N, CA, C and O atoms as a printed pandas DataFrame, in Angstrom:
     atom_number atom_name residue_name chain_id  residue_number  x_coord  y_coord  z_coord
0              1         N          MET        A               1   -4.621    7.735  -10.875
1              2        CA          MET        A               1   -5.534    6.532  -10.510
2              3         C          MET        A               1   -5.110    6.038   -8.859
3              4         O          MET        A               1   -5.933    5.757   -7.988
4              5         N          PHE        A               2   -3.664    6.022   -8.712
5              6        CA          PHE        A               2   -3.260    5.596   -7.218
6              7         C          PHE        A               2   -2.326    6.922   -7.090
7              8         O          PHE        A               2   -1.106    6.815   -7.207
8              9         N          ASN        A               3   -2.900    8.077   -6.863
9             10        CA          ASN        A               3   -2.303    9.259   -6.373
10            11         C          ASN        A               3   -1.371    9.237   -4.882
11            12         O          ASN        A               3   -0.666   10.183   -4.529
12            13         N          ARG        A               4   -1.481    8.367   -4.356
13            14        CA          ARG        A               4   -1.171    8.274   -2.713
14            15         C          ARG        A               4    0.154    7.154   -2.913
15            16         O          ARG        A               4    1.039    7.133   -2.058
16            17         N          ILE        A               5    0.202    6.311   -4.013
17            18        CA          ILE        A               5    1.339    5.283   -4.182
18            19         C          ILE        A               5    2.463    6.149   -4.949
19            20         O          ILE        A               5    2.207    6.604   -6.065
20            21         N          THR        A               6    3.654    6.360   -4.362
21            22        CA          THR        A               6    4.712    6.834   -5.082
22            23         C          THR        A               6    5.911    6.034   -5.306
23            24         O          THR        A               6    6.191    5.129   -4.520
24            25         N          PHE        A               7    6.553    6.268   -6.198
25            26        CA          PHE        A               7    7.858    5.443   -6.639
26            27         C          PHE        A               7    9.090    6.447   -6.569
27            28         O          PHE        A               7    9.086    7.476   -7.245
28            29         N          ASP        A               8   10.103    6.125   -5.760
29            30        CA          ASP        A               8   11.348    7.257   -5.808
30            31         C          ASP        A               8   12.486    6.314   -5.479
31            32         O          ASP        A               8   12.559    5.538   -4.527
32            33         N          SER        A               9   13.292    6.511   -6.371
33            34        CA          SER        A               9   14.503    5.448   -6.093
34            35         C          SER        A               9   15.504    6.039   -5.230
35            36         O          SER        A               9   16.662    5.622   -5.253
36            37         N          GLN        A              10   15.163    6.915   -4.526
37            38        CA          GLN        A              10   16.024    7.457   -3.320
38            39         C          GLN        A              10   15.430    7.072   -2.001
39            40         O          GLN        A              10   15.976    7.217   -0.908
40            41         N          ILE        A              11   14.161    6.527   -2.252
41            42        CA          ILE        A              11   13.266    6.103   -0.840
42            43         C          ILE        A              11   12.887    4.453   -1.196
43            44         O          ILE        A              11   12.154    4.010   -2.081
44            45         N          MET        A              12   13.510    3.889   -0.376
45            46        CA          MET        A              12   13.042    2.115   -0.408
46            47         C          MET        A              12   13.819    1.779   -1.517
47            48         O          MET        A              12   13.507    0.609   -1.736
48            49         N          GLY        A              13   14.626    2.108   -2.322
49            50        CA          GLY        A              13   15.189    1.665   -3.404
50            51         C          GLY        A              13   13.945    1.541   -4.473
51            52         O          GLY        A              13   13.980    0.607   -5.273
52            53         N          GLY        A              14   12.953    2.378   -4.497
53            54        CA          GLY        A              14   11.942    2.890   -5.585
54            55         C          GLY        A              14   10.906    1.717   -5.356
55            56         O          GLY        A              14   10.354    1.248   -6.352
56            57         N          ARG        A              15   10.611    1.218   -4.106
57            58        CA          ARG        A              15    9.469    0.477   -4.106
58            59         C          ARG        A              15    8.298    1.344   -3.972
59            60         O          ARG        A              15    8.413    2.537   -3.691
60            61         N          ALA        A              16    7.118    0.739   -4.178
61            62        CA          ALA        A              16    5.712    1.434   -3.875
62            63         C          ALA        A              16    5.897    1.942   -2.340
63            64         O          ALA        A              16    6.382    1.315   -1.398
64            65         N          CYS        A              17    5.459    3.039   -2.361
65            66        CA          CYS        A              17    5.478    3.652   -0.969
66            67         C          CYS        A              17    4.234    4.821   -1.063
67            68         O          CYS        A              17    3.718    5.322   -2.062
68            69         N          ILE        A              18    3.965    5.051    0.389
69            70        CA          ILE        A              18    2.817    5.958    0.431
70            71         C          ILE        A              18    3.117    7.510    0.789
71            72         O          ILE        A              18    3.555    7.987    1.836
72            73         N          ARG        A              19    2.775    8.078   -0.297
73            74        CA          ARG        A              19    3.036    9.591   -0.323
74            75         C          ARG        A              19    4.561    9.945   -0.173
75            76         O          ARG        A              19    4.886   11.039    0.289
76            77         N          GLY        A              20    5.343    9.168   -0.501
77            78        CA          GLY        A              20    6.688    9.709   -0.734
78            79         C          GLY        A              20    7.426    9.389    0.605
79            80         O          GLY        A              20    8.603    9.695    0.796
80            81         N          MET        A              21    6.597    8.717    1.559
81            82        CA          MET        A              21    7.215    8.386    2.624
82            83         C          MET        A              21    7.778    6.770    2.801
83            84         O          MET        A              21    7.533    5.860    2.009
84            85         N          ARG        A              22    8.422    6.685    3.787
85            86        CA          ARG        A              22    9.220    5.335    4.042
86            87         C          ARG        A              22    8.356    4.414    4.705
87            88         O          ARG        A              22    8.676    3.823    5.736
88            89         N          PHE        A              23    7.100    4.270    4.033
89            90        CA          PHE        A              23    6.038    3.344    4.474
90            91         C          PHE        A              23    5.907    2.610    3.081
91            92         O          PHE        A              23    5.378    3.223    2.154
92            93         N          PRO        A              24    6.329    1.433    2.912
93            94        CA          PRO        A              24    6.287    0.415    1.850
94            95         C          PRO        A              24    4.686    0.045    1.764
95            96         O          PRO        A              24    4.116   -0.341    2.784
96            97         N          VAL        A              25    4.064    0.157    0.676
97            98        CA          VAL        A              25    2.487   -0.441    0.462
98            99         C          VAL        A              25    2.796   -1.968    0.967
99           100         O          VAL        A              25    1.936   -2.437    1.713
100          101         N          SER        A              26    3.806   -2.720    0.684
101          102        CA          SER        A              26    3.926   -4.156    0.817
102          103         C          SER        A              26    3.865   -4.252    2.664
103          104         O          SER        A              26    3.162   -5.126    3.172
104          105         N          VAL        A              27    4.434   -3.555    3.298
105          106        CA          VAL        A              27    4.115   -3.739    4.724
106          107         C          VAL        A              27    2.897   -3.578    5.260
107          108         O          VAL        A              27    2.367   -4.229    6.161
108          109         N          ILE        A              28    2.444   -2.568    4.578
109          110        CA          ILE        A              28    0.944   -2.201    4.915
110          111         C          ILE        A              28    0.193   -3.329    4.571
111          112         O          ILE        A              28   -0.410   -3.799    5.536
112          113         N          VAL        A              29    0.027   -3.936    3.481
113          114        CA          VAL        A              29   -0.824   -4.793    2.926
114          115         C          VAL        A              29   -0.363   -6.006    3.864
115          116         O          VAL        A              29   -1.236   -6.664    4.430
116          117         N          GLY        A              30    0.894   -6.293    4.027
117          118        CA          GLY        A              30    0.958   -7.752    4.850
118          119         C          GLY        A              30    0.578   -7.406    6.022
119          120         O          GLY        A              30    0.326   -8.439    6.642
120          121         N          GLN        A              31    0.349   -6.219    6.851
121          122        CA          GLN        A              31   -0.083   -6.419    8.139
122          123         C          GLN        A              31   -1.700   -6.736    8.229
123          124         O          GLN        A              31   -2.295   -7.456    9.031
124          125         N          ILE        A              32   -2.222   -5.927    7.096
125          126        CA          ILE        A              32   -3.862   -6.418    7.202
126          127         C          ILE        A              32   -4.068   -7.697    6.651
127          128         O          ILE        A              32   -5.126   -8.295    6.850
128          129         N          ALA        A              33   -2.908   -8.299    5.795
129          130        CA          ALA        A              33   -3.205   -9.787    5.469
130          131         C          ALA        A              33   -2.964  -10.969    6.730
131          132         O          ALA        A              33   -3.544  -12.053    6.798
132          133         N          HIS        A              34   -2.124  -10.525    7.523
133          134        CA          HIS        A              34   -1.959  -11.265    8.791
134          135         C          HIS        A              34   -2.721  -10.733    9.837
135          136         O          HIS        A              34   -2.337  -10.985   10.979
136          137         N          GLY        A              35   -3.838   -9.971    9.664
137          138        CA          GLY        A              35   -4.870   -9.808   10.664
138          139         C          GLY        A              35   -5.109   -8.720   11.490
139          140         O          GLY        A              35   -5.898   -8.625   12.429
140          141         N          ALA        A              36   -4.054   -7.620   10.863
141          142        CA          ALA        A              36   -4.325   -6.436   11.664
142          143         C          ALA        A              36   -5.450   -5.297   11.155
143          144         O          ALA        A              36   -5.492   -4.888    9.995
144          145         N          THR        A              37   -6.105   -4.977   11.930
145          146        CA          THR        A              37   -6.973   -4.035   11.417
146          147         C          THR        A              37   -6.753   -2.418   10.742
147          148         O          THR        A              37   -5.627   -1.963   10.946
148          149         N          ILE        A              38   -7.344   -1.862   10.264
149          150        CA          ILE        A              38   -6.941   -0.763    9.731
150          151         C          ILE        A              38   -6.562    0.249   10.872
151          152         O          ILE        A              38   -5.578    0.988   10.853
152          153         N          GLU        A              39   -7.314    0.179   11.667
153          154        CA          GLU        A              39   -7.233    0.973   13.204
154          155         C          GLU        A              39   -5.852    0.635   13.660
155          156         O          GLU        A              39   -5.053    1.516   13.976
156          157         N          GLU        A              40   -5.580   -0.583   13.693
157          158        CA          GLU        A              40   -4.292   -0.843   14.354
158          159         C          GLU        A              40   -3.126   -0.322   13.513
159          160         O          GLU        A              40   -2.189    0.316   13.994
160          161         N          VAL        A              41   -3.243   -0.619   12.318
161          162        CA          VAL        A              41   -2.230    0.196   11.528
162          163         C          VAL        A              41   -2.024    1.403   11.279
163          164         O          VAL        A              41   -1.012    1.780   10.688
164          165         N          LEU        A              42   -3.069    2.293   11.745
165          166        CA          LEU        A              42   -3.154    3.875   11.933
166          167         C          LEU        A              42   -2.673    3.995   13.069
167          168         O          LEU        A              42   -1.984    5.015   13.108
168          169         N          VAL        A              43   -2.703    3.167   14.542
169          170        CA          VAL        A              43   -2.202    3.388   15.833
170          171         C          VAL        A              43   -0.903    3.075   15.557
171          172         O          VAL        A              43   -0.120    3.831   16.131
172          173         N          ASP        A              44   -0.244    1.988   14.688
173          174        CA          ASP        A              44    1.209    1.885   14.693
174          175         C          ASP        A              44    2.156    2.804   13.765
175          176         O          ASP        A              44    3.380    2.920   13.828
176          177         N          TYR        A              45    1.268    3.410   12.909
177          178        CA          TYR        A              45    1.766    4.471   11.974
178          179         C          TYR        A              45    1.230    5.610   11.698
179          180         O          TYR        A              45    0.813    5.837   10.562
180          181         N          PRO        A              46    1.145    6.597   12.781
181          182        CA          PRO        A              46    0.299    7.582   13.238
182          183         C          PRO        A              46    0.302    8.620   11.955
183          184         O          PRO        A              46   -0.707    9.285   11.722
184          185         N          ASP        A              47    1.486    8.730   11.130
185          186        CA          ASP        A              47    1.652    9.562    9.882
186          187         C          ASP        A              47    0.682    9.094    8.639
187          188         O          ASP        A              47    0.559    9.843    7.670
188          189         N          LEU        A              48    0.072    7.968    8.690
189          190        CA          LEU        A              48   -0.550    7.495    7.660
190          191         C          LEU        A              48   -2.101    7.840    7.871
191          192         O          LEU        A              48   -2.565    8.161    8.965
192          193         N          GLU        A              49   -2.601    7.769    7.074
193          194        CA          GLU        A              49   -4.297    8.217    6.795
194          195         C          GLU        A              49   -5.057    6.877    6.331
195          196         O          GLU        A              49   -4.585    5.962    5.656
196          197         N          ARG        A              50   -6.445    7.001    6.900
197          198        CA          ARG        A              50   -6.938    5.841    6.214
198          199         C          ARG        A              50   -7.149    5.605    4.789
199          200         O          ARG        A              50   -7.356    4.460    4.388
200          201         N          GLU        A              51   -7.109    6.689    3.925
201          202        CA          GLU        A              51   -7.209    6.725    2.531
202          203         C          GLU        A              51   -5.665    5.977    2.026
203          204         O          GLU        A              51   -5.565    5.183    1.091
204          205         N          ASP        A              52   -4.795    6.347    2.699
205          206        CA          ASP        A              52   -3.283    5.830    2.378
206          207         C          ASP        A              52   -3.539    4.066    2.453
207          208         O          ASP        A              52   -2.973    3.363    1.616
208          209         N          ILE        A              53   -4.399    3.459    3.483
209          210        CA          ILE        A              53   -4.286    2.035    3.402
210          211         C          ILE        A              53   -5.211    1.734    2.733
211          212         O          ILE        A              53   -5.105    0.539    2.456
212          213         N          GLN        A              54   -6.337    2.290    2.184
213          214        CA          GLN        A              54   -7.301    2.070    1.481
214          215         C          GLN        A              54   -6.703    1.983    0.334
215          216         O          GLN        A              54   -6.935    0.949   -0.293
216          217         N          GLN        A              55   -5.898    2.861   -0.210
217          218        CA          GLN        A              55   -5.122    2.949   -1.678
218          219         C          GLN        A              55   -4.082    1.784   -1.620
219          220         O          GLN        A              55   -3.825    1.241   -2.694
220          221         N          ALA        A              56   -3.499    1.367   -0.572
221          222        CA          ALA        A              56   -2.512    0.554   -0.696
222          223         C          ALA        A              56   -3.260   -0.817   -0.781
223          224         O          ALA        A              56   -2.697   -1.690   -1.440
224          225         N          LEU        A              57   -4.292   -1.073   -0.278
225          226        CA          LEU        A              57   -5.070   -2.517   -0.913
226          227         C          LEU        A              57   -5.464   -2.491   -2.190
227          228         O          LEU        A              57   -5.490   -3.457   -2.952
228          229         N          GLU        A              58   -5.833   -1.166   -2.475
229          230        CA          GLU        A              58   -6.601   -1.118   -4.131
230          231         C          GLU        A              58   -5.271   -1.466   -4.938
231          232         O          GLU        A              58   -5.309   -2.367   -5.776
232          233         N          TYR        A              59   -4.087   -0.755   -4.693
233          234        CA          TYR        A              59   -3.046   -1.117   -5.502
234          235         C          TYR        A              59   -2.513   -2.388   -5.426
235          236         O          TYR        A              59   -1.706   -2.777   -6.270
236          237         N          ALA        A              60   -2.900   -3.119   -4.446
237          238        CA          ALA        A              60   -2.111   -4.758   -4.250
238          239         C          ALA        A              60   -3.272   -5.457   -5.224
239          240         O          ALA        A              60   -2.989   -6.293   -6.082
240          241         N          ALA        A              61   -4.542   -5.009   -4.969
241          242        CA          ALA        A              61   -5.570   -5.849   -5.731
242          243         C          ALA        A              61   -5.587   -5.818   -7.220
243          244         O          ALA        A              61   -5.995   -6.734   -7.933
244          245         N          TRP        A              62   -5.035   -4.512   -7.682
245          246        CA          TRP        A              62   -4.728   -4.140   -9.025
246          247         C          TRP        A              62   -3.471   -4.851   -9.426
247          248         O          TRP        A              62   -3.443   -5.311  -10.568
248          249         N          LEU        A              63   -2.500   -4.996   -8.704
249          250        CA          LEU        A              63   -1.421   -5.986   -9.011
250          251         C          LEU        A              63   -1.653   -7.349   -9.314
251          252         O          LEU        A              63   -1.152   -7.995  -10.234
252          253         N          ALA        A              64   -2.509   -7.748   -8.404
253          254        CA          ALA        A              64   -3.002   -9.144   -8.354
254          255         C          ALA        A              64   -3.579   -9.698   -9.697
255          256         O          ALA        A              64   -3.507  -10.862  -10.092
256          257         N          GLN        A              65   -4.074   -8.800  -10.224
257          258        CA          GLN        A              65   -5.248   -8.945  -11.465
258          259         C          GLN        A              65   -4.343   -9.807  -12.426
259          260         O          GLN        A              65   -3.305   -9.343  -12.900
260          261         N          GLU        A              66   -4.889  -11.376  -12.750
261          262        CA          GLU        A              66   -4.049  -12.309  -13.623
262          263         C          GLU        A              66   -5.233  -12.779  -14.794
263          264         O          GLU        A              66   -6.460  -12.833  -14.872
264          265         N          GLU        A              67   -4.247  -13.026  -15.490
265          266        CA          GLU        A              67   -5.295  -13.778  -16.562
266          267         C          GLU        A              67   -4.556  -14.673  -16.850
267          268         O          GLU        A              67   -3.385  -14.591  -17.222
268          269         N          VAL        A              68   -5.537  -16.074  -16.612
269          270        CA          VAL        A              68   -5.003  -17.568  -16.806
270          271         C          VAL        A              68   -5.279  -18.101  -18.078
271          272         O          VAL        A              68   -6.418  -18.346  -18.475
272          273         N          HIS        A              69   -4.228  -18.287  -18.732
273          274        CA          HIS        A              69   -4.480  -18.926  -20.118
274          275         C          HIS        A              69   -4.312  -20.386  -20.259
275          276         O          HIS        A              69   -3.179  -20.863  -20.197
276          277         N          THR        A              70   -5.403  -21.175  -20.454
277          278        CA          THR        A              70   -5.403  -22.454  -20.437
278          279         C          THR        A              70   -4.920  -23.028  -22.158
279          280         O          THR        A              70   -5.277  -22.438  -23.177
280          281         N          VAL        A              71   -4.188  -24.088  -22.142
281          282        CA          VAL        A              71   -3.980  -24.545  -23.379
282          283         C          VAL        A              71   -5.185  -25.876  -23.933
283          284         O          VAL        A              71   -5.087  -26.369  -25.056
Protein backbone atom coordinates (compact mmCIF):
# COMPACT_ATOMS: atom_id res chain seq x y z
CA MET A 1 0.00 0.00 0.00
CA PHE A 2 2.68 2.50 1.04
CA ASN A 3 5.80 1.06 -0.51
CA ARG A 4 7.77 4.32 -0.21
CA ILE A 5 7.05 4.83 3.50
CA THR A 6 9.53 3.01 5.72
CA PHE A 7 10.07 2.55 9.45
CA ASP A 8 13.50 1.76 10.85
CA SER A 9 14.40 2.21 14.50
CA GLN A 10 17.93 3.15 13.40
CA ILE A 11 16.69 5.99 11.18
CA MET A 12 15.00 9.01 12.77
CA GLY A 13 14.01 6.93 15.79
CA GLY A 14 11.62 4.79 13.77
CA ARG A 15 9.50 7.67 12.45
CA ALA A 16 7.80 7.27 9.09
CA CYS A 17 10.40 8.19 6.46
CA ILE A 18 10.71 8.14 2.71
CA ARG A 19 12.44 5.08 1.24
CA GLY A 20 14.71 4.48 4.22
CA MET A 21 16.25 7.94 3.97
CA ARG A 22 16.33 10.63 6.63
CA PHE A 23 13.33 12.42 5.19
CA PRO A 24 10.46 12.15 7.68
CA VAL A 25 7.00 12.12 6.18
CA SER A 26 5.97 14.75 8.73
CA VAL A 27 8.53 17.25 7.42
CA ILE A 28 7.38 16.85 3.84
CA VAL A 29 3.69 17.07 4.72
CA GLY A 30 4.42 20.06 6.95
CA GLN A 31 6.11 21.93 4.13
CA ILE A 32 3.15 21.33 1.82
CA ALA A 33 0.74 22.36 4.60
CA HIS A 34 2.64 25.62 5.03
CA GLY A 35 2.30 26.50 1.36
CA ALA A 36 5.29 24.92 -0.38
CA THR A 37 4.59 23.42 -3.78
CA ILE A 38 5.68 19.93 -4.72
CA GLU A 39 8.19 21.52 -7.08
CA GLU A 40 9.67 23.61 -4.25
CA VAL A 41 10.04 20.54 -2.04
CA LEU A 42 11.75 18.69 -4.88
CA VAL A 43 14.21 21.57 -5.30
CA ASP A 44 14.90 21.65 -1.55
CA TYR A 45 15.36 17.86 -1.40
CA PRO A 46 16.78 16.66 -4.74
CA ASP A 47 16.96 13.03 -3.54
CA LEU A 48 13.17 12.92 -3.36
CA GLU A 49 10.91 12.00 -6.24
CA ARG A 50 7.45 13.33 -7.01
CA GLU A 51 6.01 9.91 -6.10
CA ASP A 52 7.62 10.17 -2.65
CA ILE A 53 5.80 13.40 -1.93
CA GLN A 54 2.53 12.08 -3.30
CA GLN A 55 2.75 8.98 -1.14
CA ALA A 56 3.65 11.07 1.93
CA LEU A 57 0.45 13.05 1.41
CA GLU A 58 -1.57 9.88 0.88
CA TYR A 59 -0.09 8.37 4.06
CA ALA A 60 -0.95 11.51 6.06
CA ALA A 61 -4.51 11.42 4.72
CA TRP A 62 -4.78 7.74 5.64
CA LEU A 63 -3.58 8.49 9.19
CA ALA A 64 -6.07 11.34 9.54
CA GLN A 65 -9.11 9.17 8.88
CA GLU A 66 -11.24 9.44 11.95
CA GLU A 67 -14.42 7.95 13.22
CA VAL A 68 -16.48 10.27 15.34
CA HIS A 69 -18.89 8.58 17.70
CA THR A 70 -21.53 10.76 19.26
CA VAL A 71 -23.47 9.76 22.30
